[in-house]
mmCIF file of C-alpha atoms and ligand atoms in Angstrom:
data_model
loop_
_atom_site.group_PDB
_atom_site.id
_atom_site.type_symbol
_atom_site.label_atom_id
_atom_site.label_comp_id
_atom_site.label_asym_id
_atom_site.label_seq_id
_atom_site.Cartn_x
_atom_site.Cartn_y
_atom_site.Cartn_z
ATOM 1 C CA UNK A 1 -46.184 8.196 22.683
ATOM 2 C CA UNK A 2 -43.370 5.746 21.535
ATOM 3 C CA UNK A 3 -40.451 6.663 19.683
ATOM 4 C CA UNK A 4 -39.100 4.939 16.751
ATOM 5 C CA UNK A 5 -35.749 4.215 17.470
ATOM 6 C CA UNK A 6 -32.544 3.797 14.622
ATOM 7 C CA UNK A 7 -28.974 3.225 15.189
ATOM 8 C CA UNK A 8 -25.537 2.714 13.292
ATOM 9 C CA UNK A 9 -23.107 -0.296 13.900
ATOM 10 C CA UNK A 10 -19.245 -0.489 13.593
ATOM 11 C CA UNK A 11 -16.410 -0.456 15.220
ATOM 12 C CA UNK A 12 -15.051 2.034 15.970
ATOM 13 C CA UNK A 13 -18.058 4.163 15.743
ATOM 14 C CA UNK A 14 -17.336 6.946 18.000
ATOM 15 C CA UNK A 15 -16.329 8.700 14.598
ATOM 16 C CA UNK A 16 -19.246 9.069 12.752
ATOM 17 C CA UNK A 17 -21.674 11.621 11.613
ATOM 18 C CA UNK A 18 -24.858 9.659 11.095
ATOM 19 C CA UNK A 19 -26.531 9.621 14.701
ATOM 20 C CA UNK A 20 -26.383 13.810 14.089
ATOM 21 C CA UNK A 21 -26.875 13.507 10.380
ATOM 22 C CA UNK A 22 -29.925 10.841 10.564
ATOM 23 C CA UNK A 23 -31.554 12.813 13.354
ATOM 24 C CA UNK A 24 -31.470 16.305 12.016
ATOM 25 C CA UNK A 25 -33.334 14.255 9.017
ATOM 26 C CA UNK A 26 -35.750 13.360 11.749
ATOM 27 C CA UNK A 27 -36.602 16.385 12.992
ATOM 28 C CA UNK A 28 -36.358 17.822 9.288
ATOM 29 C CA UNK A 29 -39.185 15.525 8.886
ATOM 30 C CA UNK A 30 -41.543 16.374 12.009
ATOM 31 C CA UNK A 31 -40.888 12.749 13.059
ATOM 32 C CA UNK A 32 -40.317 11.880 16.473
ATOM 33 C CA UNK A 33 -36.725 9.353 16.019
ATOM 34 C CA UNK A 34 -33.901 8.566 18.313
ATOM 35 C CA UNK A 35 -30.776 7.270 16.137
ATOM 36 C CA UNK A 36 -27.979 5.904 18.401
ATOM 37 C CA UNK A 37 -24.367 4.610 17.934
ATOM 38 C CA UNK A 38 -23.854 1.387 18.949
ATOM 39 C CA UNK A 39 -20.378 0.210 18.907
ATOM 40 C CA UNK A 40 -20.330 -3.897 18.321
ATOM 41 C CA UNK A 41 -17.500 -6.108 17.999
ATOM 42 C CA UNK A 42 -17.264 -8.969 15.245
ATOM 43 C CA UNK A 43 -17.854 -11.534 17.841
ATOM 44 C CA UNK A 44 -21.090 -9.895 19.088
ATOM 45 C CA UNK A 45 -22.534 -8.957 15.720
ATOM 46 C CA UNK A 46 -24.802 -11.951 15.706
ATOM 47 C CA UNK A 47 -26.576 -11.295 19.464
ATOM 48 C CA UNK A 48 -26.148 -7.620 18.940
ATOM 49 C CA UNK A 49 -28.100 -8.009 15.500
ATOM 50 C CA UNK A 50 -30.341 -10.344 17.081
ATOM 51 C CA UNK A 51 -31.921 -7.794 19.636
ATOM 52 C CA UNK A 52 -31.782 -4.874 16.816
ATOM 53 C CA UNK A 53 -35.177 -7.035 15.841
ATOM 54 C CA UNK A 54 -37.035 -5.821 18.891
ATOM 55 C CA UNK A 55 -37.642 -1.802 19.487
ATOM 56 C CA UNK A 56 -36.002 -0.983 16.282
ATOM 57 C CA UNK A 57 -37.027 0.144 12.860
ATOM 58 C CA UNK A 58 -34.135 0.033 11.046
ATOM 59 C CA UNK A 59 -29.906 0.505 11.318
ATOM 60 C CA UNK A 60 -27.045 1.562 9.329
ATOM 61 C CA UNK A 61 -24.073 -1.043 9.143
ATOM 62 C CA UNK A 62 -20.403 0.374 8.713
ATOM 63 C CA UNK A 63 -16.588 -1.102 8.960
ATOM 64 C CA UNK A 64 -15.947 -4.081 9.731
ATOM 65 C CA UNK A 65 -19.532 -5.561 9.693
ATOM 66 C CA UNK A 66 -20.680 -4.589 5.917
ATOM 67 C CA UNK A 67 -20.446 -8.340 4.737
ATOM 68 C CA UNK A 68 -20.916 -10.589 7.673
ATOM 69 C CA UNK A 69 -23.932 -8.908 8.451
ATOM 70 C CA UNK A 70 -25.353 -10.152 5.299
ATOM 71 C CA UNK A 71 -25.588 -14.060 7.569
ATOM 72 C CA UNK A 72 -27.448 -12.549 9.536
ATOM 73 C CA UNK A 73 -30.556 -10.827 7.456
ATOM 74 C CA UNK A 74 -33.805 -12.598 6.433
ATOM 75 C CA UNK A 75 -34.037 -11.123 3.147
ATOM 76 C CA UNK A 76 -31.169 -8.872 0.983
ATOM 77 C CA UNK A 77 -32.242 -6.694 -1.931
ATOM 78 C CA UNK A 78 -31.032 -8.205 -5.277
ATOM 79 C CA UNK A 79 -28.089 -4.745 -5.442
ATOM 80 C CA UNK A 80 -27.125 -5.233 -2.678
ATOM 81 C CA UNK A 81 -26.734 -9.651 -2.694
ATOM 82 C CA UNK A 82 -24.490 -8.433 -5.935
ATOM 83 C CA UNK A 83 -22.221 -5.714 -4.146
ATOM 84 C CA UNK A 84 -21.795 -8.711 -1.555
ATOM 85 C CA UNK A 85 -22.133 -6.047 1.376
ATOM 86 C CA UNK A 86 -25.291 -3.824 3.205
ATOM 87 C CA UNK A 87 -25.287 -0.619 4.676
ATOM 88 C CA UNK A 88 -28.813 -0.290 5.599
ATOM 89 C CA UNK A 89 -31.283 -2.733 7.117
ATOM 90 C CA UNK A 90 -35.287 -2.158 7.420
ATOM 91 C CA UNK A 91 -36.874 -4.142 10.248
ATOM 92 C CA UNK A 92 -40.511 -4.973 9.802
ATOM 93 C CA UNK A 93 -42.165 -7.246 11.985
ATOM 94 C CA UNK A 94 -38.945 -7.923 13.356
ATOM 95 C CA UNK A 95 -37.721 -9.068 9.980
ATOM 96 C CA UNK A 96 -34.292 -7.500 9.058
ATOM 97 C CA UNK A 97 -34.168 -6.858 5.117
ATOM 98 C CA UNK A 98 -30.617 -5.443 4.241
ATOM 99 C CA UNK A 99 -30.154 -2.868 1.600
ATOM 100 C CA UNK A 100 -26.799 -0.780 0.197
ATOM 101 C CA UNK A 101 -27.083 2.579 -0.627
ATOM 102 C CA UNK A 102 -23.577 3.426 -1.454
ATOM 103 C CA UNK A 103 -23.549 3.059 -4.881
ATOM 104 C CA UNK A 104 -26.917 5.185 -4.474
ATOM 105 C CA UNK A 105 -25.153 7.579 -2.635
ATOM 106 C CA UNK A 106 -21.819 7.667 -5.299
ATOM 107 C CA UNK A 107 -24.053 8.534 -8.210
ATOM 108 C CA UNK A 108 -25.794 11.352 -6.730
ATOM 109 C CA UNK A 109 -22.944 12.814 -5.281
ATOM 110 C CA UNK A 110 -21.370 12.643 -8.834
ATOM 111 C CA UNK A 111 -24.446 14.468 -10.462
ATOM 112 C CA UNK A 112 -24.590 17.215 -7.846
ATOM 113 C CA UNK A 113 -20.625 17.939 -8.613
ATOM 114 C CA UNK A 114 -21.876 18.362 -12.552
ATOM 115 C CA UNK A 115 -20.576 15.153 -13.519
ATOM 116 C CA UNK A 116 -22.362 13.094 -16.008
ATOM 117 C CA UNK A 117 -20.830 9.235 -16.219
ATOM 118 C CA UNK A 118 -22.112 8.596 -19.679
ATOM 119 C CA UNK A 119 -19.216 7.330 -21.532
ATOM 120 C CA UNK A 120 -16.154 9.002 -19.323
ATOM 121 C CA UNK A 121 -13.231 6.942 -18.418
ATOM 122 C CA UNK A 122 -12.541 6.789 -14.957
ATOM 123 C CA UNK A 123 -9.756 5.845 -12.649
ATOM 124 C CA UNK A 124 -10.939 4.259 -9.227
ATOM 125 C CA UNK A 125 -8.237 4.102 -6.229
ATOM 126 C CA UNK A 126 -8.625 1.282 -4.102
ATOM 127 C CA UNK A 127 -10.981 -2.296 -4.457
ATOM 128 C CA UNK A 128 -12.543 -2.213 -1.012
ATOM 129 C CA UNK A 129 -16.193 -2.027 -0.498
ATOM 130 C CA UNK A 130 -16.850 1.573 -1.350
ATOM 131 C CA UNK A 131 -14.700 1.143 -4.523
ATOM 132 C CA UNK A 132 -16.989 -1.932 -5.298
ATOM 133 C CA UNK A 133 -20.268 0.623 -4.923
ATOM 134 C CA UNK A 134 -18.366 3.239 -7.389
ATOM 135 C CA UNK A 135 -17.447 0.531 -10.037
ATOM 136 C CA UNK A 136 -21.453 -1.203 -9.912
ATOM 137 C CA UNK A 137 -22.247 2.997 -10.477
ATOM 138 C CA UNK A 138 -20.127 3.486 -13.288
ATOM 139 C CA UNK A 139 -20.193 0.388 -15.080
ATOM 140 C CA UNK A 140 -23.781 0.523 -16.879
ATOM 141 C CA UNK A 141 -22.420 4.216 -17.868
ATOM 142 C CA UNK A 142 -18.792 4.825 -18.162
ATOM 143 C CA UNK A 143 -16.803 3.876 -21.083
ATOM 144 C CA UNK A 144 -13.417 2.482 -19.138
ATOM 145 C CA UNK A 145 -13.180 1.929 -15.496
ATOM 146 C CA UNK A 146 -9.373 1.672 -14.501
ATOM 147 C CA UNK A 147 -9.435 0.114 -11.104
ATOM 148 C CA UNK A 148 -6.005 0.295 -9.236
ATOM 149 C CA UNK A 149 -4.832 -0.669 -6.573
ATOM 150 C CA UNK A 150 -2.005 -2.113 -4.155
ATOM 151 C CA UNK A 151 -3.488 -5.794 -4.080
ATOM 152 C CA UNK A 152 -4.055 -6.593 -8.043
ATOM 153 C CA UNK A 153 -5.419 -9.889 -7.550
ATOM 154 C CA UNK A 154 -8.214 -7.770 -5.164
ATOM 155 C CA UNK A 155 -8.903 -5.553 -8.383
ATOM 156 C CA UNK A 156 -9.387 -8.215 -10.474
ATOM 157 C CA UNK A 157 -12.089 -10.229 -8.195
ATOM 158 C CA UNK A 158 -13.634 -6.720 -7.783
ATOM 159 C CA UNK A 159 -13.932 -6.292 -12.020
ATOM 160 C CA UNK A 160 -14.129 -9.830 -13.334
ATOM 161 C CA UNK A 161 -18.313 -9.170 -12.815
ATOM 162 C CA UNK A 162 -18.313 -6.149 -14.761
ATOM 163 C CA UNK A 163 -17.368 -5.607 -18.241
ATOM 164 C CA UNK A 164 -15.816 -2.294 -18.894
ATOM 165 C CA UNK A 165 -13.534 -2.188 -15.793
ATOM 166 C CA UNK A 166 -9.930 -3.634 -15.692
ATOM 167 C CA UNK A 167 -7.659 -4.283 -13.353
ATOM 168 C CA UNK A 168 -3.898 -2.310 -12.325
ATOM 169 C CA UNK A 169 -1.540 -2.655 -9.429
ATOM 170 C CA UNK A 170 -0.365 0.076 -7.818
ATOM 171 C CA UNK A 171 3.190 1.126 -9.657
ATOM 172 C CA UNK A 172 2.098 -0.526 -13.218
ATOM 173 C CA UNK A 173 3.335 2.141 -15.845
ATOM 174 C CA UNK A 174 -0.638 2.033 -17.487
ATOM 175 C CA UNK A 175 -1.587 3.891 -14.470
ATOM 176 C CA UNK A 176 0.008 7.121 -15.855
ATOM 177 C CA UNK A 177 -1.783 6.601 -19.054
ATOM 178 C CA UNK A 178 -5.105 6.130 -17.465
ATOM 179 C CA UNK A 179 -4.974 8.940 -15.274
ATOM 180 C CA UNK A 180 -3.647 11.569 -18.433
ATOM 181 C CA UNK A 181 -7.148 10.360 -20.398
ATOM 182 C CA UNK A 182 -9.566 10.463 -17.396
ATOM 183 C CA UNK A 183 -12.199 12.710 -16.772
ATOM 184 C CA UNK A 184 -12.869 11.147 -13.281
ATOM 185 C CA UNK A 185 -10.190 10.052 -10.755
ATOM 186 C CA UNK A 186 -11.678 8.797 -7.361
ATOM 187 C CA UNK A 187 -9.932 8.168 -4.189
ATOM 188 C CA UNK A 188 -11.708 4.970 -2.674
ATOM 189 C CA UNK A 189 -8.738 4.070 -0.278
ATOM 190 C CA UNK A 190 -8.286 5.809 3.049
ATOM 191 C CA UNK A 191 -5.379 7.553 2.020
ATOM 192 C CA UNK A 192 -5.417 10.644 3.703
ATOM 193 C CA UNK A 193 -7.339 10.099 6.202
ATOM 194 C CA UNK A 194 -6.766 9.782 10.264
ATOM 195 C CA UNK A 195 -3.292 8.011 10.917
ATOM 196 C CA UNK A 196 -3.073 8.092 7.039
ATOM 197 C CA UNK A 197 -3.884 11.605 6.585
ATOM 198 C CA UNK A 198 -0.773 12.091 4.269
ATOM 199 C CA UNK A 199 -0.921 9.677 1.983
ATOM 200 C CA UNK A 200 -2.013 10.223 -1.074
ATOM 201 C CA UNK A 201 -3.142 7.299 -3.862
ATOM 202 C CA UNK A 202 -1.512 9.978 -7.146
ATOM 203 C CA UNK A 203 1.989 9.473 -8.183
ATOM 204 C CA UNK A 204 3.707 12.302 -7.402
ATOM 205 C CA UNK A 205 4.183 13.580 -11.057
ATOM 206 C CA UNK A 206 0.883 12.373 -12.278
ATOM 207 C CA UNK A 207 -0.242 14.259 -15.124
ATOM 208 C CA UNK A 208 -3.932 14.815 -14.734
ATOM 209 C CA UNK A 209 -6.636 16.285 -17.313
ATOM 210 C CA UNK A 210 -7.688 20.041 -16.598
ATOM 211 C CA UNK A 211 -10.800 20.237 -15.723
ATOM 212 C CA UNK A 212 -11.321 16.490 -14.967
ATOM 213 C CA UNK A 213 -13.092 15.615 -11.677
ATOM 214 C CA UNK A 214 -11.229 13.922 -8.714
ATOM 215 C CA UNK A 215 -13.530 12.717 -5.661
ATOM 216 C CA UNK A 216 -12.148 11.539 -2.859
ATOM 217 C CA UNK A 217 -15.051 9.978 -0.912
ATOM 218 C CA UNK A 218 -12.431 10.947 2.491
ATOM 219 C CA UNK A 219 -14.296 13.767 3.987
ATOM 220 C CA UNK A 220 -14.047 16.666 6.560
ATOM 221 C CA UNK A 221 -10.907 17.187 5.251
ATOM 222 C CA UNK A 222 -8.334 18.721 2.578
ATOM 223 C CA UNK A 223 -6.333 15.392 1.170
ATOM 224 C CA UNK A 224 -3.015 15.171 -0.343
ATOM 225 C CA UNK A 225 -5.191 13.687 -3.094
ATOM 226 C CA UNK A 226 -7.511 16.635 -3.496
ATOM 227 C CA UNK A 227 -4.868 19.092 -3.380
ATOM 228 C CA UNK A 228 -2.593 17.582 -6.002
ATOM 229 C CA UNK A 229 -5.671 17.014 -8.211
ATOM 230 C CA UNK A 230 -6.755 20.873 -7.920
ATOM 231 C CA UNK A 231 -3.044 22.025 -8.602
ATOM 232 C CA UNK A 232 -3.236 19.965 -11.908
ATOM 233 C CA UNK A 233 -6.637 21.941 -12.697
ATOM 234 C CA UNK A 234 -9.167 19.206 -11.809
ATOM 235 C CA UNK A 235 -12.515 20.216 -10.153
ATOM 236 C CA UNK A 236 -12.781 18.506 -6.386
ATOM 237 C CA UNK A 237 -15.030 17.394 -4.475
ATOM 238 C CA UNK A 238 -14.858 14.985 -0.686
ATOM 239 C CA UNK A 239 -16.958 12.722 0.212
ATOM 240 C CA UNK A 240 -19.386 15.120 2.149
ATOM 241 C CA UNK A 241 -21.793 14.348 -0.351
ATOM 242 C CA UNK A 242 -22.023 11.002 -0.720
ATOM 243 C CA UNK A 243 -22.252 10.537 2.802
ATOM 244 C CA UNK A 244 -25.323 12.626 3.027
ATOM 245 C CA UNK A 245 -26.979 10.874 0.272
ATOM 246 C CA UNK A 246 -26.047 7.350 1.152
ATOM 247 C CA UNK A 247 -28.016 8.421 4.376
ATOM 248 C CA UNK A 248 -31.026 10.169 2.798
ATOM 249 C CA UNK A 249 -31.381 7.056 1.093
ATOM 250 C CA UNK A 250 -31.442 5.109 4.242
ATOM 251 C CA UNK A 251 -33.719 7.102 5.813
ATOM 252 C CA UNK A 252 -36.167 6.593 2.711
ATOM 253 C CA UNK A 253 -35.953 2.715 2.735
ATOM 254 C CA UNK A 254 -36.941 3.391 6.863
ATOM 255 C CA UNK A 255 -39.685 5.473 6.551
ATOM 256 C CA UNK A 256 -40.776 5.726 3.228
ATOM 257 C CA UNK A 257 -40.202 10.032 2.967
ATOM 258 C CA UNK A 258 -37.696 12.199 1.585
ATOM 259 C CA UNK A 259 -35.816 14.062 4.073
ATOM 260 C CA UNK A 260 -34.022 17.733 3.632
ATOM 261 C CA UNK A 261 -30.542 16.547 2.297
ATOM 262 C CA UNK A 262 -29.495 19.925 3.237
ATOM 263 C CA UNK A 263 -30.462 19.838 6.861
ATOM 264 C CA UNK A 264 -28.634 16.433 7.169
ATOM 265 C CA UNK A 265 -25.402 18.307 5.012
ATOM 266 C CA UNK A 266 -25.635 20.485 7.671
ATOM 267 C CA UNK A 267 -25.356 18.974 10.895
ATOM 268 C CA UNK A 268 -22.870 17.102 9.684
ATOM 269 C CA UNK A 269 -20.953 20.718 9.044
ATOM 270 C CA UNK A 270 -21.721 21.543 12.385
ATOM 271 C CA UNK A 271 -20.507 18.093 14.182
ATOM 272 C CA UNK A 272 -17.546 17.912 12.515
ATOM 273 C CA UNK A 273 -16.832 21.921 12.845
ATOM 274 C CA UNK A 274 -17.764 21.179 16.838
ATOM 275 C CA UNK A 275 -14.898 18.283 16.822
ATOM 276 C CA UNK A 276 -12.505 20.490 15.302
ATOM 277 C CA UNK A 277 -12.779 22.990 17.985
ATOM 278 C CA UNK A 278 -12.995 20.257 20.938
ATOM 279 C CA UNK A 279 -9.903 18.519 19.508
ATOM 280 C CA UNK A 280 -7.941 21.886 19.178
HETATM 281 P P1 NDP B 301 -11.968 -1.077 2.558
HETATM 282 O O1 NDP B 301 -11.187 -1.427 3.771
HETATM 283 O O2 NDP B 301 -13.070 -1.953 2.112
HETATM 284 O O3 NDP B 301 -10.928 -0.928 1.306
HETATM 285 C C1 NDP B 301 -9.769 -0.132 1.438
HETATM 286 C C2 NDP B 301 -9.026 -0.071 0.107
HETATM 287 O O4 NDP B 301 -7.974 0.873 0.270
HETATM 288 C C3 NDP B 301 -8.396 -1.378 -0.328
HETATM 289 O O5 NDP B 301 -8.447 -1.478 -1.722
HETATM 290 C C4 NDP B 301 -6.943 -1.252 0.144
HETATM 291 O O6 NDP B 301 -6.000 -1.875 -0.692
HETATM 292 C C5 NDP B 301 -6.720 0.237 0.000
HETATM 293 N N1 NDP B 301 -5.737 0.700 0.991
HETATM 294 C C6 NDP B 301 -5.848 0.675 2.335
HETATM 295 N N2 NDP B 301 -4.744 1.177 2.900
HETATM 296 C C7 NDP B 301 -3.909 1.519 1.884
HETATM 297 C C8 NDP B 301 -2.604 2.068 1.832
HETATM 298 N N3 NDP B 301 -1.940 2.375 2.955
HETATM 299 N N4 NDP B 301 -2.036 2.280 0.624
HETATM 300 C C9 NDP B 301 -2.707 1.962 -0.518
HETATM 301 N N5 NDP B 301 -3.959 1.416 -0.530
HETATM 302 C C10 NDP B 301 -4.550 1.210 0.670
HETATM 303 O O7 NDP B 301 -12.469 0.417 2.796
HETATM 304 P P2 NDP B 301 -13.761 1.152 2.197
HETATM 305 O O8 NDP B 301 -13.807 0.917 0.740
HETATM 306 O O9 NDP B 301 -14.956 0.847 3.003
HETATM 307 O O10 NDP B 301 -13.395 2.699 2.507
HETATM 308 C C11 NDP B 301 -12.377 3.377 1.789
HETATM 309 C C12 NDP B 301 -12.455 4.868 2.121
HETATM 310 O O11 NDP B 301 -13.680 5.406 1.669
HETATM 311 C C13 NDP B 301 -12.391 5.173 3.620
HETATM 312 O O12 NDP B 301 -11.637 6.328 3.802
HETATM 313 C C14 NDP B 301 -13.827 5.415 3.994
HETATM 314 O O13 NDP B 301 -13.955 6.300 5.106
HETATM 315 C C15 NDP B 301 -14.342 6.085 2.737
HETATM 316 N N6 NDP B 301 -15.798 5.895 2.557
HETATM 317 C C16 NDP B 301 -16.556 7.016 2.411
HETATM 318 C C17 NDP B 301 -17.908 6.898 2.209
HETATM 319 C C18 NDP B 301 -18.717 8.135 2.031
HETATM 320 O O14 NDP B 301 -19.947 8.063 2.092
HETATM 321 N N7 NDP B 301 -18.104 9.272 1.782
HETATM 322 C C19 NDP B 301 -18.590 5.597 2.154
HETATM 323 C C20 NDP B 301 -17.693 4.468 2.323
HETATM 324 C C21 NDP B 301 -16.343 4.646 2.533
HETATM 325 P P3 NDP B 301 -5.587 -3.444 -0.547
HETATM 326 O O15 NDP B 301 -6.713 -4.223 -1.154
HETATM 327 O O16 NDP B 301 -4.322 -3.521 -1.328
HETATM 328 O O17 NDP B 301 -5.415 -3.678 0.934
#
């Protein structure tokens, strides 16, 4: 019997969920699947990719590879040519297709936290690639899409392709006046996170909406950002979600099925409640 096999390149890689996430998907799914980690440097992206072609069906990109894989594809959906990045490749025939689910994976997340985009105004930290999935989301539904962050002239590449978003830097006084009228504030920086894990992308005496919702797509853990947010009497939710549904996705562009979402939500519970243990 052969075995399909997947895998998930970065670097690092050591960190993430998807090899447990992807396979409890698997075996949600009766299919027999291996999903592996493969950690790949940028120099040996191109012979790494080039061997993916044999033995595998498919493979999740993450940091720093999201763009330059895009060289090395055959064919890249029309989404994800536009986002300029891929997440998710399909090989058939040994023909890699690339794919982003991000964006995918934002908007559901946003719907299962009872959020409905259609003509909010939101306030997105950061201009980086998952930022650039959050503002393609919003922008065929929000009203205003404040996009702020450290590097301005960043922001404005990211919104000069979309046109309800604007640009801010970090500090500008129009970021206090954005975040009073929004009704969604998302944290797409890692601020808060690992080495960063107390910083925190609010001005201190931001005054934010009660009962607004701030994601912070950060997960496995409570953020600066999220705390601040739920003193001020927003709703919160991490990125758990997204992360799940990015993958789910995935898995349906490999195999064509739906998988449990809440089989893959909860192995990644488990693996990251099983590192929290080991590291303590
Ligand atoms: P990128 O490296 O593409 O972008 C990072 C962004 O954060 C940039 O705009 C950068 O600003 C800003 N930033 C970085 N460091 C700081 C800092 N010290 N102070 C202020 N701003 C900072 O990262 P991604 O967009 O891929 O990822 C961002 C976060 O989202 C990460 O924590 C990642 O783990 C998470 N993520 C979660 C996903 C999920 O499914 N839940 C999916 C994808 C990402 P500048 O341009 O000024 O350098």
């Amino acid at each position: 019997m052969s075995i399909d096999r997947y895998a998930v390149i970065g670097d690092p890689i050591e960190h993430s969920l998807s090899p447990a996430m992807q396979e409890a998907g698997f075996l949600s799914a009766d299919m027999t699947a291996v999903y592996e980690a493969h950690r790949v440097s940028p120099e040996m992206l191109g012979p790494h990719v080039a061997c993916l072609r044999y033995g595998y069906r498919g493979f999740n990109v993450t940091v720093p590879h999201k763009e330059a894989i895009l060289q090395h594809l055959d064919e890249i959906d029309d989404d994800a040519r536009a986002l300029g990045a891929v997440n998710t490749v399909v090989v058939r025939d040994t023909a890699l297709r690339g794919y982003n689910t991000d964006a995918i994976g934002f908007g559901l997340a946003l719907e299962s936290a009872g959020c409905n985009p259609r003509g909010i105004s939101a306030v997105v930290f950061g201009a980086g690639g998952s930022a650039r999935a959050a503002v393609a989301y919003l922008n065929s539904r929000a009203r205003r899409i404040s996009v702020v962050n450290r590097d301005r002239a960043r922001a404005e590449r990211l919104v000069a392709r979309y046109d309800r978003a604007e640009a801010i830097a970090v500090g500008e006084e129009s970021v206090a006046t954005r975040l009073e009228e929004a009704d969604l504030v998302v944290n797409a920086t890692p601020l808060g996170m690992g080495q960063l894990s107390s910083g925190n992308p609010l001005p201190a005496h931001a005054c934010l909406r009660g009962g607004a919702l701030a994601f912070d797509l950060v997960y496995g853990q409570e953020t600066p950002f999220l705390r601040q947010a739920a003193e001020s009497g927003c709703r919160t939710v991490d990125g758990l979600e997204m992360l799940v549904r990015q993958g789910a996705a995935s898995f349906t562009l490999w195999t064509g099925r739906e998988p449990d979402v809440r089989a893959m939500r909860a192995a990644c519970e488990r693996e990251m409640e099983r590192r929290r243990c080991f590291v303590s």
